[in-house]
Amino acid sequence: MPQNAPLTPPARPHAAMPGLPLRVGTRASPLALWQTRFFLEQLIRFCPVLKFMDAFEEHHIITTGDAVQNRRLADIGGKGLFAKEIHEALLDRRVDFAVHSLKDLETELPAGIVLACTLKREDAREALILADPEGTADIADPYAVLPQGAVVGTASLRRQAQLLASRPDLQVVPIRGNVQTRLSKVRGGEMVASLLALAGLKRMGMESEAAAVLSPEIMLPAACQGIIGITVRAADTELLELLSGIEDPEAKAVSQAERALLAALDGNCRTPIGGHARFLEDGRLRLVGMTARADGTFLLRRAIEGAAADAVAIGRELGDALRRDTPADVFG
């Protein structure tokens, strides 16, 4: 991280310990469980005494987004469906904190729940997956490997819009499920290719499945892709203080900018929106945002730079600019 980027003060080493065991809520997919256990490892590393206290209980929660696999998220209510039941468990005090892929977390959380911390970002880029496990693609022109009229699977309107903007001849079909399920469908020949978040592949030790890694210039990632976020009840000040000790300051700044962008655009799974922030060498923050039509016939990219301390304002400013210059039907 650049030397002059803002730092978050660590928690006091002897902060009061919340009551044990701490119950952690998580989805039950292999990737969600990996992320949860990674988070707990970071917490134990920060507070080693927890290692010897049977400090944690995992609570696996089936969300609506997990239960309904035959429809696009946009058709059943949007990205909040991966968190609704987890929020309810927090508010009902059945769990004490919850672990999320931050890209799946809505920008406006229910009253009484806050985003307590964000962990170091994994690679935010997208991976191109081909039906041929030995297939490779040119990173400069990765879509050239796809035959005319090829069937590509993705449930993401953001991915679909960018694919069709580059290759309007492609046929895009919906594909849902966890990483392993989607890989199996592609390898089984149901489609020629698909796109997955590289972060998930790397966390599952499956990075070699990628035929090519797409630069953000070719495929702009989802806002907060590759970031793990932890939510707690706003009133649990002891947990908030404990979790502040494992907050990654860079992930905090970029996620604030990207989530503010989404909020300004009223972003949900019905609108193709991309957002990616990164630190420049001088410590400033650069945010790229995108709006598009799902069919790829309209796509607008804009970028903005500013001080990392102004991350939220940067996101709002870019979101407002994109909204002004985007046809109203895109948000319909």
Short mmCIF file of C-alpha atoms in Angstrom, two decimals:
data_model
loop_
_atom_site.label_atom_id
_atom_site.label_comp_id
_atom_site.label_asym_id
_atom_site.label_seq_id
_atom_site.Cartn_x
_atom_site.Cartn_y
_atom_site.Cartn_z
CA MET A 1 0.00 0.00 0.00
CA PRO A 2 1.29 3.53 -0.71
CA GLN A 3 3.05 5.04 2.27
CA ASN A 4 0.79 8.04 2.53
CA ALA A 5 -2.50 6.13 2.31
CA PRO A 6 -4.70 6.50 5.42
CA LEU A 7 -4.29 4.00 8.20
CA THR A 8 -7.01 2.75 10.54
CA PRO A 9 -5.93 2.83 14.21
CA PRO A 10 -5.70 -0.69 15.65
CA ALA A 11 -7.91 -1.83 18.48
CA ARG A 12 -6.46 -1.57 21.97
CA PRO A 13 -4.74 -4.89 22.75
CA HIS A 14 -6.58 -5.25 26.06
CA ALA A 15 -10.04 -4.28 24.92
CA ALA A 16 -12.80 -6.02 26.85
CA MET A 17 -13.49 -9.47 25.41
CA PRO A 18 -17.06 -10.14 24.28
CA GLY A 19 -18.84 -13.16 25.76
CA LEU A 20 -17.76 -16.54 24.36
CA PRO A 21 -18.35 -18.53 22.30
CA LEU A 22 -18.82 -16.04 19.48
CA ARG A 23 -21.33 -17.31 16.92
CA VAL A 24 -20.42 -16.56 13.32
CA GLY A 25 -23.08 -16.64 10.61
CA THR A 26 -22.15 -17.68 7.09
CA ARG A 27 -23.55 -19.17 3.94
CA ALA A 28 -22.71 -22.86 3.57
CA SER A 29 -21.02 -22.92 0.15
CA PRO A 30 -17.40 -24.10 0.04
CA LEU A 31 -16.21 -20.57 -0.81
CA ALA A 32 -18.27 -18.99 1.97
CA LEU A 33 -16.85 -21.45 4.50
CA TRP A 34 -13.30 -20.77 3.27
CA GLN A 35 -13.86 -17.05 3.73
CA THR A 36 -15.30 -17.55 7.21
CA ARG A 37 -12.39 -19.69 8.37
CA PHE A 38 -9.90 -17.27 6.84
CA PHE A 39 -11.55 -14.43 8.77
CA LEU A 40 -11.38 -16.41 12.02
CA GLU A 41 -7.68 -17.11 11.39
CA GLN A 42 -7.06 -13.36 11.09
CA LEU A 43 -8.97 -12.71 14.28
CA ILE A 44 -7.02 -15.36 16.18
CA ARG A 45 -3.74 -14.02 14.83
CA PHE A 46 -4.68 -10.57 16.15
CA CYS A 47 -5.92 -11.95 19.48
CA PRO A 48 -4.05 -15.27 20.04
CA VAL A 49 -5.76 -16.06 23.35
CA LEU A 50 -8.90 -16.91 21.36
CA LYS A 51 -7.15 -19.97 19.93
CA PHE A 52 -7.34 -21.82 23.24
CA MET A 53 -10.84 -20.85 24.34
CA ASP A 54 -13.22 -22.66 21.96
CA ALA A 55 -14.09 -19.13 21.01
CA PHE A 56 -16.17 -19.64 17.87
CA GLU A 57 -19.23 -21.49 16.63
CA GLU A 58 -20.05 -21.62 12.93
CA HIS A 59 -23.72 -21.24 12.04
CA HIS A 60 -24.48 -22.17 8.42
CA ILE A 61 -27.43 -20.18 7.07
CA ILE A 62 -29.27 -20.97 3.86
CA THR A 63 -30.22 -17.74 2.15
CA THR A 64 -32.89 -17.19 -0.49
CA GLY A 65 -30.12 -16.57 -3.01
CA ASP A 66 -28.73 -20.02 -2.26
CA ALA A 67 -32.09 -21.79 -2.24
CA VAL A 68 -33.35 -20.44 -5.58
CA GLN A 69 -30.88 -21.56 -8.25
CA ASN A 70 -33.04 -21.64 -11.39
CA ARG A 71 -33.59 -17.87 -11.80
CA ARG A 72 -31.43 -14.78 -12.09
CA LEU A 73 -30.99 -12.77 -8.91
CA ALA A 74 -32.43 -9.79 -10.76
CA ASP A 75 -35.68 -11.73 -11.18
CA ILE A 76 -36.08 -12.68 -7.51
CA GLY A 77 -35.08 -9.51 -5.71
CA GLY A 78 -31.40 -8.71 -6.17
CA LYS A 79 -28.13 -9.13 -4.30
CA GLY A 80 -29.67 -8.66 -0.83
CA LEU A 81 -31.03 -12.19 -1.13
CA PHE A 82 -27.59 -13.53 -0.16
CA ALA A 83 -27.79 -11.68 3.16
CA LYS A 84 -31.46 -11.34 4.21
CA GLU A 85 -31.60 -14.44 6.40
CA ILE A 86 -28.14 -13.69 7.82
CA HIS A 87 -29.27 -10.18 8.79
CA GLU A 88 -32.30 -11.72 10.50
CA ALA A 89 -30.06 -14.08 12.48
CA LEU A 90 -27.95 -11.11 13.62
CA LEU A 91 -30.94 -9.05 14.70
CA ASP A 92 -32.48 -12.06 16.47
CA ARG A 93 -29.17 -12.58 18.31
CA ARG A 94 -28.78 -16.10 16.93
CA VAL A 95 -25.32 -15.09 15.66
CA ASP A 96 -22.89 -12.41 16.84
CA PHE A 97 -21.26 -11.50 13.54
CA ALA A 98 -21.54 -12.56 9.92
CA VAL A 99 -19.09 -13.06 7.05
CA HIS A 100 -20.00 -11.92 3.53
CA SER A 101 -18.55 -11.58 0.07
CA LEU A 102 -18.82 -7.81 0.13
CA LYS A 103 -19.96 -7.64 -3.49
CA ASP A 104 -23.12 -9.52 -2.42
CA LEU A 105 -23.96 -7.11 0.41
CA GLU A 106 -26.51 -4.38 -0.24
CA THR A 107 -25.31 -0.79 0.21
CA GLU A 108 -28.04 0.11 2.70
CA LEU A 109 -27.98 -2.31 5.61
CA PRO A 110 -30.96 -2.96 7.89
CA ALA A 111 -31.27 -0.68 10.92
CA GLY A 112 -29.11 -1.95 13.76
CA ILE A 113 -26.52 -3.69 11.53
CA VAL A 114 -23.20 -2.17 10.47
CA LEU A 115 -20.24 -3.19 8.34
CA ALA A 116 -17.62 -3.67 11.04
CA CYS A 117 -14.52 -4.38 8.97
CA THR A 118 -13.17 -5.38 5.58
CA LEU A 119 -10.28 -7.77 4.97
CA LYS A 120 -7.41 -7.43 2.50
CA ARG A 121 -8.67 -7.60 -1.07
CA GLU A 122 -7.89 -10.62 -3.20
CA ASP A 123 -7.37 -10.10 -6.96
CA ALA A 124 -10.56 -8.38 -8.18
CA ARG A 125 -10.22 -9.39 -11.84
CA GLU A 126 -12.42 -11.78 -13.81
CA ALA A 127 -11.39 -15.20 -15.13
CA LEU A 128 -12.46 -16.61 -18.49
CA ILE A 129 -13.35 -20.30 -18.21
CA LEU A 130 -13.47 -22.46 -21.34
CA ALA A 131 -15.19 -25.82 -21.84
CA ASP A 132 -11.86 -27.20 -23.02
CA PRO A 133 -9.80 -27.58 -19.84
CA GLU A 134 -6.63 -27.20 -21.90
CA GLY A 135 -7.88 -24.08 -23.63
CA THR A 136 -6.02 -20.79 -23.43
CA ALA A 137 -6.80 -17.28 -24.60
CA ASP A 138 -4.79 -14.24 -25.59
CA ILE A 139 -4.89 -11.83 -22.65
CA ALA A 140 -4.85 -8.89 -25.08
CA ASP A 141 -7.91 -10.21 -26.98
CA PRO A 142 -9.39 -12.99 -24.82
CA TYR A 143 -12.77 -13.15 -26.56
CA ALA A 144 -11.13 -14.03 -29.88
CA VAL A 145 -11.01 -17.64 -28.68
CA LEU A 146 -14.83 -17.80 -28.66
CA PRO A 147 -16.41 -19.04 -31.93
CA GLN A 148 -19.01 -16.91 -33.72
CA GLY A 149 -22.33 -17.26 -31.90
CA ALA A 150 -20.79 -19.15 -28.97
CA VAL A 151 -22.93 -19.80 -25.89
CA VAL A 152 -21.51 -18.16 -22.76
CA GLY A 153 -22.97 -18.74 -19.32
CA THR A 154 -23.33 -16.00 -16.71
CA ALA A 155 -26.08 -14.82 -14.39
CA SER A 156 -24.44 -11.40 -14.05
CA LEU A 157 -25.98 -8.62 -16.14
CA ARG A 158 -22.74 -6.65 -15.66
CA ARG A 159 -20.72 -9.42 -17.29
CA GLN A 160 -23.37 -9.98 -19.96
CA ALA A 161 -23.47 -6.30 -20.94
CA GLN A 162 -19.69 -6.05 -21.30
CA LEU A 163 -19.48 -9.32 -23.25
CA LEU A 164 -22.18 -8.26 -25.69
CA ALA A 165 -20.73 -4.77 -26.07
CA SER A 166 -17.53 -6.43 -27.34
CA ARG A 167 -19.09 -9.44 -29.06
CA PRO A 168 -22.77 -8.89 -29.93
CA ASP A 169 -22.82 -12.25 -31.76
CA LEU A 170 -22.47 -14.21 -28.51
CA GLN A 171 -25.41 -15.99 -26.90
CA VAL A 172 -25.56 -15.43 -23.15
CA VAL A 173 -27.44 -17.93 -20.99
CA PRO A 174 -27.95 -17.82 -17.21
CA ILE A 175 -25.84 -20.03 -14.97
CA ARG A 176 -26.11 -20.12 -11.17
CA GLY A 177 -24.52 -22.10 -8.37
CA ASN A 178 -21.26 -22.16 -6.47
CA VAL A 179 -17.83 -22.16 -8.10
CA GLN A 180 -17.67 -25.93 -8.39
CA THR A 181 -21.17 -26.19 -9.85
CA ARG A 182 -20.52 -23.58 -12.52
CA LEU A 183 -17.19 -25.11 -13.48
CA SER A 184 -18.88 -28.49 -13.80
CA LYS A 185 -21.53 -27.07 -16.15
CA VAL A 186 -18.92 -25.48 -18.39
CA ARG A 187 -16.71 -28.56 -18.43
CA GLY A 188 -19.77 -30.67 -19.16
CA GLY A 189 -20.27 -28.83 -22.43
CA GLU A 190 -23.46 -26.94 -21.53
CA MET A 191 -21.74 -23.80 -22.83
CA VAL A 192 -18.51 -22.82 -24.55
CA ALA A 193 -17.35 -20.48 -21.79
CA SER A 194 -18.21 -18.66 -18.60
CA LEU A 195 -16.77 -15.96 -16.37
CA LEU A 196 -15.91 -16.32 -12.69
CA ALA A 197 -14.33 -14.04 -10.13
CA LEU A 198 -10.63 -14.83 -9.97
CA ALA A 199 -10.71 -14.22 -6.21
CA GLY A 200 -12.99 -17.20 -5.66
CA LEU A 201 -10.86 -19.47 -7.83
CA LYS A 202 -7.69 -18.45 -6.00
CA ARG A 203 -9.26 -18.96 -2.59
CA MET A 204 -10.40 -22.43 -3.60
CA GLY A 205 -7.01 -23.33 -5.08
CA MET A 206 -8.51 -23.49 -8.58
CA GLU A 207 -6.74 -20.61 -10.31
CA SER A 208 -5.42 -22.98 -12.98
CA GLU A 209 -8.99 -23.38 -14.28
CA ALA A 210 -8.77 -19.91 -15.85
CA ALA A 211 -7.99 -19.82 -19.57
CA ALA A 212 -7.25 -16.12 -19.20
CA VAL A 213 -7.41 -13.41 -16.55
CA LEU A 214 -9.24 -10.35 -17.86
CA SER A 215 -7.89 -6.89 -17.14
CA PRO A 216 -10.38 -4.35 -15.70
CA GLU A 217 -10.08 -2.48 -19.00
CA ILE A 218 -11.65 -5.49 -20.77
CA MET A 219 -14.08 -6.59 -18.04
CA LEU A 220 -14.72 -4.14 -15.20
CA PRO A 221 -15.28 -6.09 -11.97
CA ALA A 222 -18.24 -5.82 -9.65
CA ALA A 223 -17.93 -3.28 -6.87
CA CYS A 224 -16.13 -4.85 -3.90
CA GLN A 225 -15.26 -8.05 -5.77
CA GLY A 226 -12.59 -9.97 -3.85
CA ILE A 227 -13.29 -8.29 -0.48
CA ILE A 228 -14.59 -10.10 2.60
CA GLY A 229 -16.81 -7.97 4.84
CA ILE A 230 -17.94 -8.61 8.42
CA THR A 231 -21.24 -7.31 9.80
CA VAL A 232 -22.28 -7.01 13.44
CA ARG A 233 -25.01 -5.39 15.47
CA ALA A 234 -24.34 -1.66 15.81
CA ALA A 235 -24.77 -1.85 19.58
CA ASP A 236 -22.02 -4.49 20.04
CA THR A 237 -19.25 -2.00 20.74
CA GLU A 238 -16.85 -4.62 22.13
CA LEU A 239 -17.00 -6.64 18.92
CA LEU A 240 -16.68 -3.49 16.84
CA GLU A 241 -13.52 -2.57 18.73
CA LEU A 242 -12.08 -6.07 18.41
CA LEU A 243 -12.76 -6.23 14.67
CA SER A 244 -11.22 -2.82 14.04
CA GLY A 245 -7.88 -4.47 14.75
CA ILE A 246 -8.04 -6.62 11.60
CA GLU A 247 -9.46 -3.97 9.28
CA ASP A 248 -7.38 -3.60 6.13
CA PRO A 249 -7.11 0.16 5.49
CA GLU A 250 -6.75 -0.20 1.74
CA ALA A 251 -9.75 -2.51 1.47
CA LYS A 252 -11.72 -0.08 3.62
CA ALA A 253 -10.96 2.89 1.35
CA VAL A 254 -11.62 1.15 -1.96
CA SER A 255 -14.80 -0.50 -0.68
CA GLN A 256 -16.10 2.81 0.63
CA ALA A 257 -15.59 4.39 -2.80
CA GLU A 258 -17.15 1.48 -4.67
CA ARG A 259 -20.14 1.15 -2.32
CA ALA A 260 -20.75 4.90 -2.48
CA LEU A 261 -20.74 4.61 -6.28
CA LEU A 262 -23.35 1.86 -6.10
CA ALA A 263 -25.46 3.83 -3.64
CA ALA A 264 -25.44 6.91 -5.89
CA LEU A 265 -26.59 4.75 -8.80
CA ASP A 266 -29.06 2.83 -6.66
CA GLY A 267 -27.17 -0.20 -7.86
CA ASN A 268 -28.74 -3.65 -7.72
CA CYS A 269 -28.69 -6.84 -9.73
CA ARG A 270 -31.18 -5.40 -12.21
CA THR A 271 -28.76 -2.75 -13.46
CA PRO A 272 -25.41 -3.60 -15.12
CA ILE A 273 -22.97 -1.59 -13.00
CA GLY A 274 -19.22 -2.08 -12.51
CA GLY A 275 -16.88 -0.35 -10.11
CA HIS A 276 -13.21 -0.75 -9.28
CA ALA A 277 -11.00 1.47 -7.12
CA ARG A 278 -7.25 1.20 -6.63
CA PHE A 279 -4.45 3.19 -5.06
CA LEU A 280 -2.06 5.04 -7.33
CA GLU A 281 1.66 5.37 -6.65
CA ASP A 282 1.16 8.81 -5.11
CA GLY A 283 -1.36 7.46 -2.59
CA ARG A 284 -4.39 8.90 -4.35
CA LEU A 285 -7.41 6.78 -5.15
CA ARG A 286 -8.59 6.10 -8.70
CA LEU A 287 -12.15 4.86 -9.18
CA VAL A 288 -13.55 3.56 -12.46
CA GLY A 289 -17.30 3.14 -12.84
CA MET A 290 -19.55 1.76 -15.56
CA THR A 291 -23.22 1.68 -16.46
CA ALA A 292 -24.65 -0.30 -19.35
CA ARG A 293 -27.69 -1.88 -20.94
CA ALA A 294 -27.91 -5.61 -20.46
CA ASP A 295 -27.86 -6.16 -24.23
CA GLY A 296 -24.59 -4.24 -24.61
CA THR A 297 -26.05 -1.54 -26.85
CA PHE A 298 -25.05 1.15 -24.35
CA LEU A 299 -21.96 1.18 -22.16
CA LEU A 300 -20.48 4.17 -20.36
CA ARG A 301 -17.22 4.22 -18.41
CA ARG A 302 -15.93 7.11 -16.35
CA ALA A 303 -12.99 7.52 -13.94
CA ILE A 304 -12.22 9.90 -11.10
CA GLU A 305 -9.25 10.42 -8.78
CA GLY A 306 -8.96 11.96 -5.35
CA ALA A 307 -7.61 11.67 -1.84
CA ALA A 308 -8.24 8.33 -0.15
CA ALA A 309 -9.73 10.16 2.83
CA ASP A 310 -12.47 11.35 0.46
CA ALA A 311 -13.35 7.84 -0.74
CA VAL A 312 -17.08 8.17 -0.07
CA ALA A 313 -17.30 11.58 -1.73
CA ILE A 314 -15.37 10.25 -4.76
CA GLY A 315 -17.81 7.39 -5.15
CA ARG A 316 -20.83 9.66 -4.89
CA GLU A 317 -19.42 12.15 -7.38
CA LEU A 318 -18.69 9.49 -9.97
CA GLY A 319 -22.04 7.82 -9.41
CA ASP A 320 -23.88 11.11 -9.88
CA ALA A 321 -21.93 11.83 -13.10
CA LEU A 322 -22.69 8.38 -14.52
CA ARG A 323 -26.37 8.70 -13.66
CA ARG A 324 -26.60 12.09 -15.38
CA ASP A 325 -25.15 10.70 -18.63
CA THR A 326 -26.92 7.33 -18.66
CA PRO A 327 -30.29 6.86 -20.40
CA ALA A 328 -33.12 6.55 -17.89
CA ASP A 329 -34.21 3.14 -19.23
CA VAL A 330 -30.95 1.60 -17.96
CA PHE A 331 -32.24 2.08 -14.40
CA GLY A 332 -35.80 1.07 -15.22
#
